[in-house]
Short mmCIF file of C-alpha atoms and ligand atoms in Angstrom, two decimals:
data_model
loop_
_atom_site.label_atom_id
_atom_site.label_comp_id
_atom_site.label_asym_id
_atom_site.label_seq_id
_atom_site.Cartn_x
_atom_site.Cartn_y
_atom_site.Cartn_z
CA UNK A 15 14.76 3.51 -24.84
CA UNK A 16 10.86 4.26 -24.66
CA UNK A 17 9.31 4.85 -28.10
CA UNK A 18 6.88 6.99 -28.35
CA UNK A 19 3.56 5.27 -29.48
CA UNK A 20 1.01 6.11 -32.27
CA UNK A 21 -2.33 6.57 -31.19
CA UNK A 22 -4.86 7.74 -33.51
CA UNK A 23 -7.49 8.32 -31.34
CA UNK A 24 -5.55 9.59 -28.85
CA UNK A 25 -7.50 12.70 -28.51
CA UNK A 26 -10.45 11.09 -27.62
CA UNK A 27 -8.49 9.27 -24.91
CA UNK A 28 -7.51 13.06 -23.35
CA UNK A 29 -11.14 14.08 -23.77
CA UNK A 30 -12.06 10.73 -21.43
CA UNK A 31 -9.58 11.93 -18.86
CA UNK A 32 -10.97 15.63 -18.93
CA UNK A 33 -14.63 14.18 -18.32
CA UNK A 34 -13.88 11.82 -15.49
CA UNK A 35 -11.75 14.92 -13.85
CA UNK A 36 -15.35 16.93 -14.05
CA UNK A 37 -17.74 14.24 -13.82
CA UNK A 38 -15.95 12.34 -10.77
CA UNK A 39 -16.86 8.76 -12.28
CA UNK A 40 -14.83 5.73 -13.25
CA UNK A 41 -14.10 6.51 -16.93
CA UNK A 42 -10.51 5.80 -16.61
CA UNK A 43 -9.62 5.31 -19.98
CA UNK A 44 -7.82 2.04 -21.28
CA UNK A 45 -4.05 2.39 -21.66
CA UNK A 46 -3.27 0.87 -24.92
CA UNK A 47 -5.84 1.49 -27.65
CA UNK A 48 -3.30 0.52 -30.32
CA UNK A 49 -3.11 -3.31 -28.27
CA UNK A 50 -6.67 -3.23 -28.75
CA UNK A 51 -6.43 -2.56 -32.81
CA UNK A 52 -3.84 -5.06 -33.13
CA UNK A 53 -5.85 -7.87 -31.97
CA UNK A 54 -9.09 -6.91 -33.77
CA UNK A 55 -6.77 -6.93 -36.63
CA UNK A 56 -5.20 -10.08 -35.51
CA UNK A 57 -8.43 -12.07 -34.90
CA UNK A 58 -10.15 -10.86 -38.07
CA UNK A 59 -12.85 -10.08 -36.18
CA UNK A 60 -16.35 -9.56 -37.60
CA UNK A 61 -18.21 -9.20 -34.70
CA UNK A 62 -16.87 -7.89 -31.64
CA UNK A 63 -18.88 -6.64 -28.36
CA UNK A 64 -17.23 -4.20 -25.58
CA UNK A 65 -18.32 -3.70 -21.99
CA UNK A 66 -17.82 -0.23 -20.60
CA UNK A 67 -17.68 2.51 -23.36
CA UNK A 68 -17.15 5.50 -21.28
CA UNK A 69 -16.80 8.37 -24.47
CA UNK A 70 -16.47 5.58 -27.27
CA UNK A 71 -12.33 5.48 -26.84
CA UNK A 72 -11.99 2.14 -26.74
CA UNK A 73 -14.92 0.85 -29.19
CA UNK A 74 -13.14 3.25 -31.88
CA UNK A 75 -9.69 1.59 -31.63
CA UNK A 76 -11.30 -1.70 -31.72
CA UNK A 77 -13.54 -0.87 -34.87
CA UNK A 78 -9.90 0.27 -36.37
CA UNK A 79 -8.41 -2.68 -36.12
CA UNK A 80 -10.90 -4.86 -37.91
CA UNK A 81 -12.34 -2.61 -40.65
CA UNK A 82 -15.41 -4.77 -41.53
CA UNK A 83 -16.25 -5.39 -38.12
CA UNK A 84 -19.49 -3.95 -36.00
CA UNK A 85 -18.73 -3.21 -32.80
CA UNK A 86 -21.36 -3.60 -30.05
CA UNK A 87 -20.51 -1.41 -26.72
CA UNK A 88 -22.70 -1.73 -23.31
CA UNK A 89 -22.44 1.47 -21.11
CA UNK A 90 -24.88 2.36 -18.34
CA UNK A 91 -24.31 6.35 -17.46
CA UNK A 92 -26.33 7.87 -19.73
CA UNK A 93 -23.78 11.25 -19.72
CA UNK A 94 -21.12 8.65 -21.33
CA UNK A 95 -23.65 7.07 -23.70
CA UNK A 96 -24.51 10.81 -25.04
CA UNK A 97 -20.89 11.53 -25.14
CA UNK A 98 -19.90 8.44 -26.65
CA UNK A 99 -22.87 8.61 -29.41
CA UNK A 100 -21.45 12.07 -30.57
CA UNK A 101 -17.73 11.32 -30.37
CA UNK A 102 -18.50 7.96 -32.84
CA UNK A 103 -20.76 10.08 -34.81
CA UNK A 104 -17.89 12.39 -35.83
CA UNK A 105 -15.76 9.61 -36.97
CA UNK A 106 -15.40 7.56 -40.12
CA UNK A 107 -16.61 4.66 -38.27
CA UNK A 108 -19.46 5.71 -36.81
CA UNK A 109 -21.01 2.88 -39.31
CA UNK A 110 -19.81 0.09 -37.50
CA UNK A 111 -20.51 0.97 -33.28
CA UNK A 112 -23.75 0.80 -31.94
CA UNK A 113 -23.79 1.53 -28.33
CA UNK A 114 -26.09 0.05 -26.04
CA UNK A 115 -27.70 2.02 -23.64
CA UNK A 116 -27.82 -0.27 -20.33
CA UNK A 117 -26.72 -2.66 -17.36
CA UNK A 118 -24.38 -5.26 -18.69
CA UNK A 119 -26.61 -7.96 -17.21
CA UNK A 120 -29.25 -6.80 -18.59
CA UNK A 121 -28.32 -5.96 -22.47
CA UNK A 122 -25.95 -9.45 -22.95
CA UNK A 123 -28.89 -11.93 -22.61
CA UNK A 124 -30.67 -9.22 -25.32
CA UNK A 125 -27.62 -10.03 -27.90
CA UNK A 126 -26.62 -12.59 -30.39
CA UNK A 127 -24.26 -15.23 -29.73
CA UNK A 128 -21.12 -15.60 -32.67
CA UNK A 129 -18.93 -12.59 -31.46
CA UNK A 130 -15.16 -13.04 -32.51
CA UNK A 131 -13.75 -10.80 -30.01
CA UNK A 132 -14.73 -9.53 -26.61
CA UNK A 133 -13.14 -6.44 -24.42
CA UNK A 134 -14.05 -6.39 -21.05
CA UNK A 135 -13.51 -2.80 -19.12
CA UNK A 136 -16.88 -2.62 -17.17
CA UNK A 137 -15.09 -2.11 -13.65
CA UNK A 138 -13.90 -5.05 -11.97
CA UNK A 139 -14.23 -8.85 -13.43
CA UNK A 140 -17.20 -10.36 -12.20
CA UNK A 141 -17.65 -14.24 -12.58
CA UNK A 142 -21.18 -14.66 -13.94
CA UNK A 143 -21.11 -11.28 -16.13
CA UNK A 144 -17.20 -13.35 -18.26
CA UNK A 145 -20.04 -16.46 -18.12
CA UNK A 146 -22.09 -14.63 -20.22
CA UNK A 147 -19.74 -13.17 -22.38
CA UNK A 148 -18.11 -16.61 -22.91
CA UNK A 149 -21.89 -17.60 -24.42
CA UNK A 150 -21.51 -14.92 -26.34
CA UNK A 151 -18.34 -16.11 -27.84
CA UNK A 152 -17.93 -18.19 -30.79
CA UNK A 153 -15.42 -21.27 -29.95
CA UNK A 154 -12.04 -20.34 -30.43
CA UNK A 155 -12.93 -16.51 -30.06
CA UNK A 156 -10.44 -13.87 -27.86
CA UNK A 157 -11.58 -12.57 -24.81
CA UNK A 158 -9.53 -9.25 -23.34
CA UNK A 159 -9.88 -9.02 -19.37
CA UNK A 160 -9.03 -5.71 -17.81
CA UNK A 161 -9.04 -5.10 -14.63
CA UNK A 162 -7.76 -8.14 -13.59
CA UNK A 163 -5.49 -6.65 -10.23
CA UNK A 164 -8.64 -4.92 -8.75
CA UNK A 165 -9.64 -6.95 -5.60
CA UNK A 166 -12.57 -8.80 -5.14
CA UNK A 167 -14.40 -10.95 -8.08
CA UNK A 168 -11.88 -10.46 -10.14
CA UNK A 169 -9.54 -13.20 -8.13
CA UNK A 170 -12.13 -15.81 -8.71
CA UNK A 171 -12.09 -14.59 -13.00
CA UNK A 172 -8.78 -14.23 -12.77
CA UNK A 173 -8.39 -17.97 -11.81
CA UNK A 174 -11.14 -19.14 -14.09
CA UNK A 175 -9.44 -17.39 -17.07
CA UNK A 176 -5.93 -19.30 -16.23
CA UNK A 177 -6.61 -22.56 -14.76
CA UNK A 178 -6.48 -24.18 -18.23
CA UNK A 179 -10.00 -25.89 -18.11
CA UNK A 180 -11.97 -22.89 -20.78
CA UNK A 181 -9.86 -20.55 -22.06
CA UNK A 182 -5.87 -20.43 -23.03
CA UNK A 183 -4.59 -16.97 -21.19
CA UNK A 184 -2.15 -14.91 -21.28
CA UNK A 185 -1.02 -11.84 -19.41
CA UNK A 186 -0.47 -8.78 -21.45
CA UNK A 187 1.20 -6.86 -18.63
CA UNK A 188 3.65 -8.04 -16.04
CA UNK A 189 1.37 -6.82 -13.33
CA UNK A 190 -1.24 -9.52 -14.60
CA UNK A 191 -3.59 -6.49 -15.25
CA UNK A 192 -5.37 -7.62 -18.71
CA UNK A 193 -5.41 -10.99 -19.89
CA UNK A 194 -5.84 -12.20 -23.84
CA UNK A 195 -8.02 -15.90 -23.43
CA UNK A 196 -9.09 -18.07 -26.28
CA UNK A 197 -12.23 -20.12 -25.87
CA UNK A 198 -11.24 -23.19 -26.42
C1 SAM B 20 -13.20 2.03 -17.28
S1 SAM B 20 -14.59 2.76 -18.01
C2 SAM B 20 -14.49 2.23 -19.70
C3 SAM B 20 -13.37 2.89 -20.43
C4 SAM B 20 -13.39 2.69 -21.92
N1 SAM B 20 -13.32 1.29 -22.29
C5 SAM B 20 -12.21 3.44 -22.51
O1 SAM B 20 -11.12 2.85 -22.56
O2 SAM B 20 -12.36 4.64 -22.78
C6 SAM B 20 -15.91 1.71 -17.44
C7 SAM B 20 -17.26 2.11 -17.95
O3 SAM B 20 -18.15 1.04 -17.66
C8 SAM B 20 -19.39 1.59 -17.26
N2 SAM B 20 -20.03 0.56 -16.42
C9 SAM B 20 -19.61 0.12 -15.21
N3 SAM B 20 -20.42 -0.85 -14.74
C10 SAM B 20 -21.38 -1.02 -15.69
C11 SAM B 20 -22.49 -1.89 -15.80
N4 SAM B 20 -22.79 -2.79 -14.84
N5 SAM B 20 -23.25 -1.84 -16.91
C12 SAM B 20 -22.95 -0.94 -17.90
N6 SAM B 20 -21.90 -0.09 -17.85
C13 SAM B 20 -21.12 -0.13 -16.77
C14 SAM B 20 -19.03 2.87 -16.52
O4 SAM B 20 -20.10 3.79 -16.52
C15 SAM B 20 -17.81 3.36 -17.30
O5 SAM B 20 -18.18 4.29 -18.30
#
């Protein structure tokens, strides 16, 4: 039997959907904010920093999940970043996101290292942009990989994420689409 499941900002996940529909961009909204909550919640995180924002969806559930966390979110389209500034603004949390206006390469080397937690939904995996958020990471902090079935780079993070030598993974999704990896 499929239970239905509680999302509280599921609203803002509809609203992501409506945008990409007029906008024609690649704001496909994550598919399990609540996941996301859980393992803020889980990790205890203080610090955690999010690649791809798109209207905030994602960067709200996180901030949820660990209530005295900041949340740092990278997003390039400045349409999203406007959208996503509002949409946190309205919320009870608005306190704890700051989003970054800018290319992930560019604004990571600009932040400090010590995050707990890391979501990556910036498009495909590439290799050197999970280097840099692995510097970013404190030891023993959780790394969440979307993404992970597109083609391409994200083979060669895929591998790097499960052959043992960095991180301990593990698949959220039988389709091996997002990974959960501990720095080790
Ligand atoms: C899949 S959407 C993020 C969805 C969001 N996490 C959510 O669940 O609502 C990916 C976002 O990453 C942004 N993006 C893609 N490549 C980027 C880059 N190199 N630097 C900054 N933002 C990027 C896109 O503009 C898009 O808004």
């Amino acid at each position: 039997m499929t239970r239905p499941i509680t999302d509280l900002f599921a609203e803002i996940r509809k609203a992501t959907d409506r945008h990409r529909a007029r906008h024609g961009c690649s704001a496909y909204p994550y598919g399990n904010g609540p996941l996301l909550s859980a393992l803020a919640a889980a990790v205890r995180a203080r610090r955690i920093l999010e690649l791809g924002t798109a209207l905030g969806y994602t960067a709200l559930s996180l901030a949820y999940g660990a209530s005295d966390a900041t949340v740092d979110t990278i997003e390039c389209d400045a349409d999203h970043v406007r959208l996503a500034r509002d949409t946190v603004a309205a919320t009870a949390l608005a306190h704890h996101i700051t989003v970054h206006e800018g290319d992930f390469a560019k604004m990571l080397p600009t932040l400090d290292p010590g995050y707990d937690l890391a979501f990556f939904d910036g498009g495909t995996p590439i290799p050197t942009l999970h280097s840099a958020v692995r510097g970013l990471l404190r030891t023993g902090g959780v790394l969440i990989t979307a993404n992970l079935t597109h083609d391409g780079t994200a083979d060669a993070v895929q591998k790097a994420l499960f052959d043992g030598k960095f991180w301990r993974s593990a698949s959220v999704d039988e389709r091996g689409e997002t990974a959960i990896s501990v720095k080790l």
